[in-house]
Amino acid sequence: MVLISVVHVATANIKYVACNDDETICDRNVKCTQWKAAGECVKNAVFVQERCPFSCREEIAAAAAAASVEGESVEDVPPEEAPVEETSSCADKHADCEFWAKGNECTANPAYMQENCCRACLEWNNEREHQARAQAMQPQATWKTLKEEDFPLGMGDEEKLARLLDLSMQFGVRQIGEGER
């Protein structure tokens, strides 16, 4: 059984669909339509497409079509056979370069790694930059026990409701025990 909840936020004319399973293609963040409109499905593809597969479905399909190699998608090619783009001045010269890069050797031993594992360090740096951008997009909030009086809702409170839904998606929702109230 698939449970889907729909919230219409009248002030921003946004339709947000929350998934309660892993099989339904739908957005997992209330800001997906805003992110799509701002071009984030392409600019910040990995982060946004993971959270907004419904809103970013056209961009995901376009990326998959562009990534196809001789009729196979990149996902169908085992990692050791995956196509590698290397420039003439930046290539990995050792089989363990990727392992070393993930072990922070690009920072700990930059001269050797730049000379011998240029591509792995480039990918590692790109991943670190992506993670920093993704973290910067996350609301700077900490977990707090929310009570009904923290978010009194009434007519015209669509914005508060959207924020509450965003927080519940970010931190997860749990039932408050009697001793916690």
Tab-separated table of N, CA and C in Angstrom:
chain	number	residue	atom	x	y	z
A	1	MET	N	0.840	-1.175	0.000
A	1	MET	CA	0.000	0.000	0.000
A	1	MET	C	0.886	1.239	0.000
A	2	VAL	N	0.593	2.173	-0.867
A	2	VAL	CA	1.361	3.403	-0.972
A	2	VAL	C	0.573	4.518	-0.310
A	3	LEU	N	1.206	5.181	0.632
A	3	LEU	CA	0.574	6.303	1.303
A	3	LEU	C	1.213	7.581	0.808
A	4	ILE	N	0.421	8.466	0.262
A	4	ILE	CA	0.932	9.740	-0.234
A	4	ILE	C	0.109	10.846	0.400
A	5	SER	N	0.812	11.855	0.895
A	5	SER	CA	0.097	13.002	1.433
A	5	SER	C	0.385	14.201	0.556
A	6	VAL	N	-0.628	14.995	0.289
A	6	VAL	CA	-0.488	16.164	-0.573
A	6	VAL	C	-0.851	17.397	0.227
A	7	VAL	N	-0.010	18.406	0.132
A	7	VAL	CA	-0.257	19.667	0.809
A	7	VAL	C	-0.252	20.754	-0.246
A	8	HIS	N	-1.293	21.535	-0.316
A	8	HIS	CA	-1.332	22.680	-1.221
A	8	HIS	C	-1.006	23.918	-0.406
A	9	VAL	N	0.044	24.597	-0.793
A	9	VAL	CA	0.421	25.824	-0.114
A	9	VAL	C	-0.053	26.961	-1.009
A	10	ALA	N	-1.136	27.585	-0.624
A	10	ALA	CA	-1.794	28.566	-1.469
A	10	ALA	C	-0.937	29.789	-1.750
A	11	THR	N	-0.180	30.260	-0.774
A	11	THR	CA	0.564	31.502	-0.961
A	11	THR	C	1.639	31.380	-2.031
A	12	ALA	N	2.250	30.215	-2.189
A	12	ALA	CA	3.321	30.058	-3.168
A	12	ALA	C	2.875	29.209	-4.360
A	13	ASN	N	1.610	28.761	-4.384
A	13	ASN	CA	1.073	27.924	-5.444
A	13	ASN	C	1.958	26.695	-5.670
A	14	ILE	N	2.308	26.024	-4.589
A	14	ILE	CA	3.204	24.874	-4.619
A	14	ILE	C	2.404	23.619	-4.315
A	15	LYS	N	2.670	22.564	-5.057
A	15	LYS	CA	2.091	21.264	-4.737
A	15	LYS	C	3.237	20.377	-4.283
A	16	TYR	N	3.157	19.881	-3.086
A	16	TYR	CA	4.222	19.057	-2.509
A	16	TYR	C	3.675	17.673	-2.252
A	17	VAL	N	4.347	16.675	-2.760
A	17	VAL	CA	3.933	15.298	-2.563
A	17	VAL	C	4.999	14.605	-1.732
A	18	ALA	N	4.607	14.095	-0.580
A	18	ALA	CA	5.551	13.393	0.299
A	18	ALA	C	5.363	11.894	0.138
A	19	CYS	N	6.456	11.165	0.023
A	19	CYS	CA	6.407	9.706	-0.140
A	19	CYS	C	6.533	9.020	1.203
A	20	ASN	N	5.853	7.926	1.329
A	20	ASN	CA	6.004	7.105	2.525
A	20	ASN	C	6.564	5.736	2.174
A	21	ASP	N	7.129	5.596	0.982
A	21	ASP	CA	7.790	4.356	0.595
A	21	ASP	C	8.950	4.701	-0.334
A	22	ASP	N	9.744	3.708	-0.687
A	22	ASP	CA	10.914	3.946	-1.531
A	22	ASP	C	10.654	3.658	-3.004
A	23	GLU	N	9.457	3.192	-3.352
A	23	GLU	CA	9.185	2.812	-4.729
A	23	GLU	C	8.485	3.909	-5.521
A	24	THR	N	7.732	4.776	-4.876
A	24	THR	CA	7.003	5.825	-5.558
A	24	THR	C	7.954	6.963	-5.904
A	25	ILE	N	7.856	7.464	-7.129
A	25	ILE	CA	8.703	8.593	-7.521
A	25	ILE	C	7.969	9.868	-7.138
A	26	CYS	N	8.452	10.525	-6.114
A	26	CYS	CA	7.871	11.785	-5.683
A	26	CYS	C	8.910	12.571	-4.897
A	27	ASP	N	8.627	13.826	-4.691
A	27	ASP	CA	9.568	14.714	-4.019
A	27	ASP	C	9.629	14.432	-2.527
A	28	ARG	N	10.811	14.651	-1.952
A	28	ARG	CA	11.026	14.401	-0.535
A	28	ARG	C	11.390	15.677	0.211
A	29	ASN	N	11.150	16.831	-0.420
A	29	ASN	CA	11.420	18.110	0.231
A	29	ASN	C	10.423	19.133	-0.291
A	30	VAL	N	9.914	19.971	0.588
A	30	VAL	CA	8.915	20.962	0.190
A	30	VAL	C	9.488	22.030	-0.732
A	31	LYS	N	10.785	22.145	-0.833
A	31	LYS	CA	11.401	23.192	-1.649
A	31	LYS	C	11.739	22.729	-3.065
A	32	CYS	N	11.334	21.523	-3.445
A	32	CYS	CA	11.717	20.972	-4.743
A	32	CYS	C	11.310	21.855	-5.916
A	33	THR	N	10.098	22.362	-5.917
A	33	THR	CA	9.673	23.197	-7.043
A	33	THR	C	10.477	24.493	-7.101
A	34	GLN	N	10.835	25.033	-5.937
A	34	GLN	CA	11.669	26.239	-5.915
A	34	GLN	C	13.059	25.920	-6.441
A	35	TRP	N	13.628	24.794	-6.014
A	35	TRP	CA	14.962	24.401	-6.464
A	35	TRP	C	14.966	24.155	-7.972
A	36	LYS	N	13.906	23.505	-8.488
A	36	LYS	CA	13.826	23.260	-9.931
A	36	LYS	C	13.780	24.585	-10.676
A	37	ALA	N	12.940	25.511	-10.212
A	37	ALA	CA	12.825	26.821	-10.865
A	37	ALA	C	14.151	27.578	-10.859
A	38	ALA	N	14.961	27.360	-9.831
A	38	ALA	CA	16.258	28.040	-9.726
A	38	ALA	C	17.356	27.296	-10.491
A	39	GLY	N	17.000	26.188	-11.159
A	39	GLY	CA	17.982	25.445	-11.942
A	39	GLY	C	18.846	24.498	-11.136
A	40	GLU	N	18.472	24.244	-9.884
A	40	GLU	CA	19.292	23.398	-9.018
A	40	GLU	C	19.273	21.926	-9.429
A	41	CYS	N	18.282	21.495	-10.220
A	41	CYS	CA	18.265	20.104	-10.688
A	41	CYS	C	19.497	19.814	-11.539
A	42	VAL	N	20.044	20.856	-12.178
A	42	VAL	CA	21.248	20.707	-12.994
A	42	VAL	C	22.474	21.190	-12.237
A	43	LYS	N	22.389	22.364	-11.601
A	43	LYS	CA	23.539	22.960	-10.908
A	43	LYS	C	24.022	22.102	-9.747
A	44	ASN	N	23.100	21.511	-9.020
A	44	ASN	CA	23.428	20.735	-7.824
A	44	ASN	C	22.741	19.375	-7.948
A	45	ALA	N	23.001	18.721	-9.071
A	45	ALA	CA	22.238	17.551	-9.491
A	45	ALA	C	22.168	16.428	-8.467
A	46	VAL	N	23.278	16.002	-7.935
A	46	VAL	CA	23.268	14.836	-7.042
A	46	VAL	C	22.414	15.100	-5.813
A	47	PHE	N	22.615	16.240	-5.181
A	47	PHE	CA	21.875	16.575	-3.964
A	47	PHE	C	20.383	16.746	-4.247
A	48	VAL	N	20.037	17.562	-5.238
A	48	VAL	CA	18.635	17.897	-5.485
A	48	VAL	C	17.881	16.728	-6.111
A	49	GLN	N	18.478	16.038	-7.064
A	49	GLN	CA	17.762	14.949	-7.719
A	49	GLN	C	17.459	13.803	-6.770
A	50	GLU	N	18.291	13.615	-5.751
A	50	GLU	CA	18.033	12.588	-4.740
A	50	GLU	C	16.795	12.946	-3.919
A	51	ARG	N	16.599	14.229	-3.649
A	51	ARG	CA	15.482	14.676	-2.827
A	51	ARG	C	14.247	15.052	-3.647
A	52	CYS	N	14.431	15.301	-4.935
A	52	CYS	CA	13.341	15.795	-5.783
A	52	CYS	C	13.213	14.989	-7.078
A	53	PRO	N	13.079	13.665	-7.005
A	53	PRO	CA	13.031	12.888	-8.239
A	53	PRO	C	11.808	13.183	-9.104
A	54	PHE	N	10.716	13.641	-8.506
A	54	PHE	CA	9.535	13.971	-9.304
A	54	PHE	C	9.730	15.305	-10.014
A	55	SER	N	10.101	16.345	-9.288
A	55	SER	CA	10.287	17.664	-9.889
A	55	SER	C	11.426	17.670	-10.902
A	56	CYS	N	12.482	16.904	-10.643
A	56	CYS	CA	13.675	16.899	-11.503
A	56	CYS	C	13.667	15.753	-12.509
A	57	ARG	N	12.518	15.125	-12.744
A	57	ARG	CA	12.480	13.935	-13.592
A	57	ARG	C	12.976	14.207	-15.013
A	58	GLU	N	12.697	15.400	-15.573
A	58	GLU	CA	13.159	15.705	-16.927
A	58	GLU	C	14.677	15.827	-16.958
A	59	GLU	N	15.252	16.481	-15.954
A	59	GLU	CA	16.700	16.651	-15.892
A	59	GLU	C	17.400	15.311	-15.662
A	60	ILE	N	16.783	14.445	-14.839
A	60	ILE	CA	17.352	13.121	-14.585
A	60	ILE	C	17.362	12.310	-15.881
A	61	ALA	N	16.254	12.363	-16.626
A	61	ALA	CA	16.174	11.631	-17.894
A	61	ALA	C	17.189	12.173	-18.896
A	62	ALA	N	17.341	13.494	-18.962
A	62	ALA	CA	18.307	14.099	-19.886
A	62	ALA	C	19.732	13.699	-19.527
A	63	ALA	N	20.045	13.682	-18.237
A	63	ALA	CA	21.389	13.297	-17.796
A	63	ALA	C	21.656	11.829	-18.118
A	64	ALA	N	20.657	10.976	-17.933
A	64	ALA	CA	20.826	9.554	-18.227
A	64	ALA	C	21.040	9.339	-19.723
A	65	ALA	N	20.301	10.091	-20.554
A	65	ALA	CA	20.465	9.971	-22.002
A	65	ALA	C	21.846	10.448	-22.433
A	66	ALA	N	22.320	11.536	-21.854
A	66	ALA	CA	23.636	12.078	-22.202
A	66	ALA	C	24.759	11.171	-21.738
A	67	ALA	N	24.530	10.423	-20.669
A	67	ALA	CA	25.577	9.569	-20.106
A	67	ALA	C	25.643	8.197	-20.759
A	68	SER	N	24.713	7.900	-21.656
A	68	SER	CA	24.706	6.556	-22.236
A	68	SER	C	25.917	6.353	-23.141
A	69	VAL	N	26.441	5.144	-23.086
A	69	VAL	CA	27.628	4.786	-23.857
A	69	VAL	C	27.282	3.568	-24.706
A	70	GLU	N	27.254	3.716	-26.024
A	70	GLU	CA	26.948	2.628	-26.938
A	70	GLU	C	25.711	1.844	-26.501
A	71	GLY	N	24.655	2.544	-26.181
A	71	GLY	CA	23.406	1.899	-25.831
A	71	GLY	C	23.294	1.445	-24.400
A	72	GLU	N	24.353	1.578	-23.609
A	72	GLU	CA	24.297	1.190	-22.203
A	72	GLU	C	24.304	2.448	-21.355
A	73	SER	N	23.559	2.434	-20.271
A	73	SER	CA	23.643	3.564	-19.355
A	73	SER	C	24.858	3.368	-18.470
A	74	VAL	N	25.352	4.441	-17.890
A	74	VAL	CA	26.527	4.367	-17.024
A	74	VAL	C	26.266	3.416	-15.860
A	75	GLU	N	25.001	3.353	-15.382
A	75	GLU	CA	24.681	2.474	-14.265
A	75	GLU	C	24.885	1.007	-14.636
A	76	ASP	N	24.789	0.665	-15.944
A	76	ASP	CA	24.935	-0.717	-16.380
A	76	ASP	C	26.391	-1.148	-16.514
A	77	VAL	N	27.313	-0.203	-16.480
A	77	VAL	CA	28.726	-0.513	-16.657
A	77	VAL	C	29.358	-0.702	-15.289
A	78	PRO	N	29.987	-1.845	-15.026
A	78	PRO	CA	30.638	-2.044	-13.726
A	78	PRO	C	31.672	-0.949	-13.476
A	79	PRO	N	31.874	-0.548	-12.208
A	79	PRO	CA	32.783	0.552	-11.897
A	79	PRO	C	34.173	0.396	-12.493
A	80	GLU	N	34.720	-0.827	-12.516
A	80	GLU	CA	36.065	-1.004	-13.048
A	80	GLU	C	36.112	-0.840	-14.560
A	81	GLU	N	34.951	-0.896	-15.238
A	81	GLU	CA	34.906	-0.726	-16.681
A	81	GLU	C	34.296	0.608	-17.088
A	82	ALA	N	33.884	1.395	-16.125
A	82	ALA	CA	33.214	2.655	-16.421
A	82	ALA	C	34.127	3.568	-17.227
A	83	PRO	N	33.555	4.301	-18.181
A	83	PRO	CA	34.371	5.204	-18.982
A	83	PRO	C	35.028	6.263	-18.106
A	84	VAL	N	36.277	6.568	-18.402
A	84	VAL	CA	37.032	7.544	-17.623
A	84	VAL	C	37.479	8.653	-18.555
A	85	GLU	N	37.153	9.891	-18.197
A	85	GLU	CA	37.629	11.029	-18.962
A	85	GLU	C	38.911	11.521	-18.321
A	86	GLU	N	39.982	11.474	-19.079
A	86	GLU	CA	41.257	11.933	-18.555
A	86	GLU	C	41.831	12.963	-19.518
A	87	THR	N	42.333	14.047	-18.976
A	87	THR	CA	43.045	14.997	-19.816
A	87	THR	C	44.481	14.524	-19.901
A	88	SER	N	45.216	15.004	-20.868
A	88	SER	CA	46.590	14.545	-21.061
A	88	SER	C	47.466	14.873	-19.862
A	89	SER	N	47.153	15.917	-19.122
A	89	SER	CA	47.999	16.304	-17.993
A	89	SER	C	47.483	15.792	-16.649
A	90	CYS	N	46.328	15.134	-16.630
A	90	CYS	CA	45.765	14.691	-15.358
A	90	CYS	C	45.269	13.256	-15.486
A	91	ALA	N	46.073	12.329	-15.003
A	91	ALA	CA	45.704	10.917	-15.058
A	91	ALA	C	46.231	10.217	-13.812
A	92	ASP	N	45.596	9.107	-13.469
A	92	ASP	CA	46.063	8.294	-12.346
A	92	ASP	C	47.100	7.303	-12.857
A	93	LYS	N	48.221	7.216	-12.163
A	93	LYS	CA	49.310	6.335	-12.575
A	93	LYS	C	49.418	5.105	-11.678
A	94	HIS	N	48.523	4.972	-10.714
A	94	HIS	CA	48.581	3.843	-9.786
A	94	HIS	C	47.171	3.313	-9.557
A	95	ALA	N	47.044	2.010	-9.426
A	95	ALA	CA	45.728	1.380	-9.244
A	95	ALA	C	45.056	1.776	-7.930
A	96	ASP	N	45.824	2.191	-6.920
A	96	ASP	CA	45.257	2.526	-5.613
A	96	ASP	C	44.940	4.010	-5.441
A	97	CYS	N	45.030	4.795	-6.500
A	97	CYS	CA	44.830	6.244	-6.376
A	97	CYS	C	43.488	6.614	-5.743
A	98	GLU	N	42.416	5.990	-6.199
A	98	GLU	CA	41.094	6.316	-5.661
A	98	GLU	C	41.026	5.998	-4.166
A	99	PHE	N	41.570	4.860	-3.781
A	99	PHE	CA	41.597	4.463	-2.374
A	99	PHE	C	42.384	5.481	-1.548
A	100	TRP	N	43.550	5.893	-2.050
A	100	TRP	CA	44.375	6.864	-1.334
A	100	TRP	C	43.666	8.211	-1.226
A	101	ALA	N	43.009	8.623	-2.310
A	101	ALA	CA	42.301	9.911	-2.293
A	101	ALA	C	41.211	9.900	-1.228
A	102	LYS	N	40.448	8.813	-1.164
A	102	LYS	CA	39.395	8.710	-0.151
A	102	LYS	C	39.968	8.657	1.256
A	103	GLY	N	41.232	8.257	1.377
A	103	GLY	CA	41.910	8.221	2.674
A	103	GLY	C	42.583	9.539	3.021
A	104	ASN	N	42.245	10.606	2.314
A	104	ASN	CA	42.717	11.969	2.591
A	104	ASN	C	44.183	12.197	2.202
A	105	GLU	N	44.743	11.339	1.349
A	105	GLU	CA	46.138	11.503	0.937
A	105	GLU	C	46.342	12.714	0.030
A	106	CYS	N	45.286	13.173	-0.639
A	106	CYS	CA	45.424	14.362	-1.498
A	106	CYS	C	45.806	15.580	-0.664
A	107	THR	N	45.368	15.606	0.588
A	107	THR	CA	45.717	16.691	1.505
A	107	THR	C	47.001	16.367	2.261
A	108	ALA	N	47.143	15.127	2.705
A	108	ALA	CA	48.294	14.739	3.521
A	108	ALA	C	49.591	14.670	2.712
A	109	ASN	N	49.503	14.314	1.444
A	109	ASN	CA	50.689	14.117	0.618
A	109	ASN	C	50.449	14.730	-0.767
A	110	PRO	N	50.225	16.056	-0.831
A	110	PRO	CA	49.776	16.682	-2.075
A	110	PRO	C	50.751	16.578	-3.251
A	111	ALA	N	52.049	16.687	-3.015
A	111	ALA	CA	53.004	16.657	-4.128
A	111	ALA	C	52.965	15.306	-4.849
A	112	TYR	N	53.059	14.226	-4.081
A	112	TYR	CA	53.026	12.890	-4.681
A	112	TYR	C	51.678	12.638	-5.359
A	113	MET	N	50.604	12.965	-4.676
A	113	MET	CA	49.271	12.673	-5.196
A	113	MET	C	48.976	13.475	-6.466
A	114	GLN	N	49.388	14.726	-6.530
A	114	GLN	CA	49.154	15.532	-7.726
A	114	GLN	C	49.913	14.945	-8.919
A	115	GLU	N	51.108	14.476	-8.666
A	115	GLU	CA	51.941	13.897	-9.728
A	115	GLU	C	51.417	12.535	-10.185
A	116	ASN	N	50.987	11.697	-9.245
A	116	ASN	CA	50.657	10.308	-9.558
A	116	ASN	C	49.170	9.963	-9.547
A	117	CYS	N	48.352	10.786	-8.907
A	117	CYS	CA	46.917	10.478	-8.765
A	117	CYS	C	46.067	11.719	-9.034
A	118	CYS	N	46.403	12.439	-10.065
A	118	CYS	CA	45.734	13.705	-10.366
A	118	CYS	C	44.217	13.543	-10.510
A	119	ARG	N	43.786	12.552	-11.301
A	119	ARG	CA	42.353	12.389	-11.551
A	119	ARG	C	41.596	12.033	-10.276
A	120	ALA	N	42.143	11.131	-9.467
A	120	ALA	CA	41.483	10.730	-8.217
A	120	ALA	C	41.357	11.920	-7.275
A	121	CYS	N	42.402	12.746	-7.191
A	121	CYS	CA	42.334	13.925	-6.318
A	121	CYS	C	41.351	14.955	-6.854
A	122	LEU	N	41.267	15.090	-8.177
A	122	LEU	CA	40.301	16.010	-8.775
A	122	LEU	C	38.884	15.568	-8.423
A	123	GLU	N	38.599	14.275	-8.565
A	123	GLU	CA	37.274	13.749	-8.208
A	123	GLU	C	37.010	13.894	-6.714
A	124	TRP	N	38.018	13.636	-5.895
A	124	TRP	CA	37.879	13.750	-4.445
A	124	TRP	C	37.568	15.193	-4.061
A	125	ASN	N	38.286	16.152	-4.664
A	125	ASN	CA	38.023	17.571	-4.385
A	125	ASN	C	36.631	17.975	-4.847
A	126	ASN	N	36.205	17.482	-6.017
A	126	ASN	CA	34.857	17.786	-6.503
A	126	ASN	C	33.808	17.242	-5.546
A	127	GLU	N	34.021	16.029	-5.028
A	127	GLU	CA	33.077	15.432	-4.073
A	127	GLU	C	33.025	16.246	-2.784
A	128	ARG	N	34.179	16.686	-2.296
A	128	ARG	CA	34.218	17.509	-1.078
A	128	ARG	C	33.480	18.826	-1.298
A	129	GLU	N	33.677	19.453	-2.470
A	129	GLU	CA	32.973	20.700	-2.774
A	129	GLU	C	31.474	20.460	-2.846
A	130	HIS	N	31.067	19.346	-3.459
A	130	HIS	CA	29.646	19.017	-3.545
A	130	HIS	C	29.053	18.831	-2.150
A	131	GLN	N	29.770	18.111	-1.288
A	131	GLN	CA	29.282	17.898	0.076
A	131	GLN	C	29.178	19.216	0.828
A	132	ALA	N	30.135	20.115	0.622
A	132	ALA	CA	30.091	21.423	1.293
A	132	ALA	C	28.893	22.229	0.801
A	133	ARG	N	28.620	22.195	-0.527
A	133	ARG	CA	27.452	22.909	-1.065
A	133	ARG	C	26.162	22.306	-0.523
A	134	ALA	N	26.100	20.967	-0.477
A	134	ALA	CA	24.899	20.299	0.032
A	134	ALA	C	24.669	20.652	1.492
A	135	GLN	N	25.744	20.680	2.272
A	135	GLN	CA	25.616	21.029	3.688
A	135	GLN	C	25.194	22.485	3.842
A	136	ALA	N	25.708	23.359	2.983
A	136	ALA	CA	25.343	24.777	3.062
A	136	ALA	C	23.868	24.988	2.742
A	137	MET	N	23.291	24.111	1.913
A	137	MET	CA	21.873	24.236	1.566
A	137	MET	C	20.964	23.755	2.685
A	138	GLN	N	21.491	22.921	3.578
A	138	GLN	CA	20.678	22.403	4.673
A	138	GLN	C	20.374	23.524	5.660
A	139	PRO	N	19.159	23.589	6.151
A	139	PRO	CA	18.848	24.595	7.169
A	139	PRO	C	19.726	24.396	8.394
A	140	GLN	N	20.200	25.478	8.945
A	140	GLN	CA	21.049	25.401	10.136
A	140	GLN	C	20.144	25.311	11.364
A	141	ALA	N	19.715	24.113	11.636
A	141	ALA	CA	18.814	23.888	12.765
A	141	ALA	C	19.302	22.675	13.536
A	142	THR	N	18.885	22.585	14.756
A	142	THR	CA	19.224	21.429	15.567
A	142	THR	C	17.929	20.780	16.025
A	143	TRP	N	18.032	19.537	16.454
A	143	TRP	CA	16.843	18.833	16.898
A	143	TRP	C	16.288	19.483	18.147
A	144	LYS	N	15.024	19.601	18.186
A	144	LYS	CA	14.327	20.146	19.331
A	144	LYS	C	12.999	19.410	19.388
A	145	THR	N	12.531	19.152	20.564
A	145	THR	CA	11.232	18.522	20.694
A	145	THR	C	10.172	19.573	20.398
A	146	LEU	N	9.400	19.327	19.353
A	146	LEU	CA	8.363	20.273	18.960
A	146	LEU	C	7.055	19.876	19.630
A	147	LYS	N	6.393	20.845	20.160
A	147	LYS	CA	5.096	20.620	20.784
A	147	LYS	C	4.057	21.370	19.973
A	148	GLU	N	2.812	21.003	20.148
A	148	GLU	CA	1.750	21.649	19.388
A	148	GLU	C	1.756	23.158	19.570
A	149	GLU	N	2.054	23.630	20.777
A	149	GLU	CA	2.027	25.073	21.011
A	149	GLU	C	3.182	25.804	20.320
A	150	ASP	N	4.217	25.059	19.897
A	150	ASP	CA	5.307	25.678	19.144
A	150	ASP	C	4.854	26.092	17.748
A	151	PHE	N	3.874	25.401	17.216
A	151	PHE	CA	3.376	25.686	15.882
A	151	PHE	C	1.850	25.739	15.882
A	152	PRO	N	1.265	26.736	16.531
A	152	PRO	CA	-0.192	26.832	16.477
A	152	PRO	C	-0.609	27.166	15.047
A	153	LEU	N	-1.474	26.355	14.478
A	153	LEU	CA	-1.882	26.548	13.093
A	153	LEU	C	-3.331	26.970	13.016
A	154	GLY	N	-3.595	27.869	12.114
A	154	GLY	CA	-4.949	28.332	11.873
A	154	GLY	C	-5.089	28.714	10.415
A	155	MET	N	-6.149	29.403	10.071
A	155	MET	CA	-6.359	29.850	8.700
A	155	MET	C	-5.206	30.761	8.281
A	156	GLY	N	-4.694	30.563	7.068
A	156	GLY	CA	-3.626	31.408	6.548
A	156	GLY	C	-2.241	31.025	7.032
A	157	ASP	N	-2.090	29.873	7.675
A	157	ASP	CA	-0.788	29.466	8.211
A	157	ASP	C	-0.090	28.439	7.315
A	158	GLU	N	-0.287	28.550	5.998
A	158	GLU	CA	0.318	27.591	5.076
A	158	GLU	C	1.839	27.620	5.164
A	159	GLU	N	2.406	28.807	5.361
A	159	GLU	CA	3.860	28.928	5.442
A	159	GLU	C	4.407	28.194	6.670
A	160	LYS	N	3.728	28.334	7.811
A	160	LYS	CA	4.143	27.613	9.021
A	160	LYS	C	4.032	26.109	8.805
A	161	LEU	N	2.963	25.687	8.139
A	161	LEU	CA	2.766	24.269	7.876
A	161	LEU	C	3.875	23.734	6.973
A	162	ALA	N	4.232	24.481	5.944
A	162	ALA	CA	5.312	24.058	5.050
A	162	ALA	C	6.625	23.949	5.812
A	163	ARG	N	6.918	24.897	6.693
A	163	ARG	CA	8.154	24.862	7.490
A	163	ARG	C	8.143	23.660	8.440
A	164	LEU	N	7.004	23.392	9.063
A	164	LEU	CA	6.883	22.250	9.962
A	164	LEU	C	7.101	20.940	9.205
A	165	LEU	N	6.529	20.842	8.005
A	165	LEU	CA	6.733	19.648	7.189
A	165	LEU	C	8.195	19.502	6.794
A	166	ASP	N	8.838	20.623	6.459
A	166	ASP	CA	10.255	20.599	6.101
A	166	ASP	C	11.093	20.106	7.279
A	167	LEU	N	10.810	20.598	8.478
A	167	LEU	CA	11.536	20.160	9.671
A	167	LEU	C	11.295	18.683	9.954
A	168	SER	N	10.053	18.248	9.797
A	168	SER	CA	9.756	16.849	10.085
A	168	SER	C	10.456	15.929	9.094
A	169	MET	N	10.587	16.360	7.836
A	169	MET	CA	11.301	15.563	6.835
A	169	MET	C	12.792	15.543	7.145
A	170	GLN	N	13.321	16.673	7.588
A	170	GLN	CA	14.752	16.784	7.853
A	170	GLN	C	15.168	15.955	9.056
A	171	PHE	N	14.413	16.038	10.133
A	171	PHE	CA	14.817	15.399	11.376
A	171	PHE	C	14.067	14.111	11.668
A	172	GLY	N	13.051	13.823	10.919
A	172	GLY	CA	12.238	12.656	11.209
A	172	GLY	C	11.221	13.011	12.285
A	173	VAL	N	10.174	12.270	12.337
A	173	VAL	CA	9.117	12.537	13.303
A	173	VAL	C	9.034	11.350	14.243
A	174	ARG	N	8.901	11.624	15.511
A	174	ARG	CA	8.737	10.546	16.479
A	174	ARG	C	7.658	10.956	17.464
A	175	GLN	N	7.058	9.960	18.058
A	175	GLN	CA	6.015	10.210	19.042
A	175	GLN	C	6.662	10.660	20.343
A	176	ILE	N	6.121	11.685	20.962
A	176	ILE	CA	6.642	12.187	22.233
A	176	ILE	C	6.027	11.370	23.356
A	177	GLY	N	6.892	10.866	24.233
A	177	GLY	CA	6.422	10.089	25.369
A	177	GLY	C	5.826	10.983	26.440
A	178	GLU	N	5.044	10.406	27.322
A	178	GLU	CA	4.390	11.166	28.390
A	178	GLU	C	5.394	11.911	29.262
A	179	GLY	N	6.531	11.316	29.579
A	179	GLY	CA	7.520	11.945	30.448
A	179	GLY	C	8.249	13.108	29.790
A	180	GLU	N	8.137	13.254	28.458
A	180	GLU	CA	8.847	14.310	27.734
A	180	GLU	C	8.022	15.581	27.581
A	181	ARG	N	6.757	15.544	27.863
A	181	ARG	CA	5.892	16.709	27.625
A	181	ARG	C	6.048	17.766	28.660
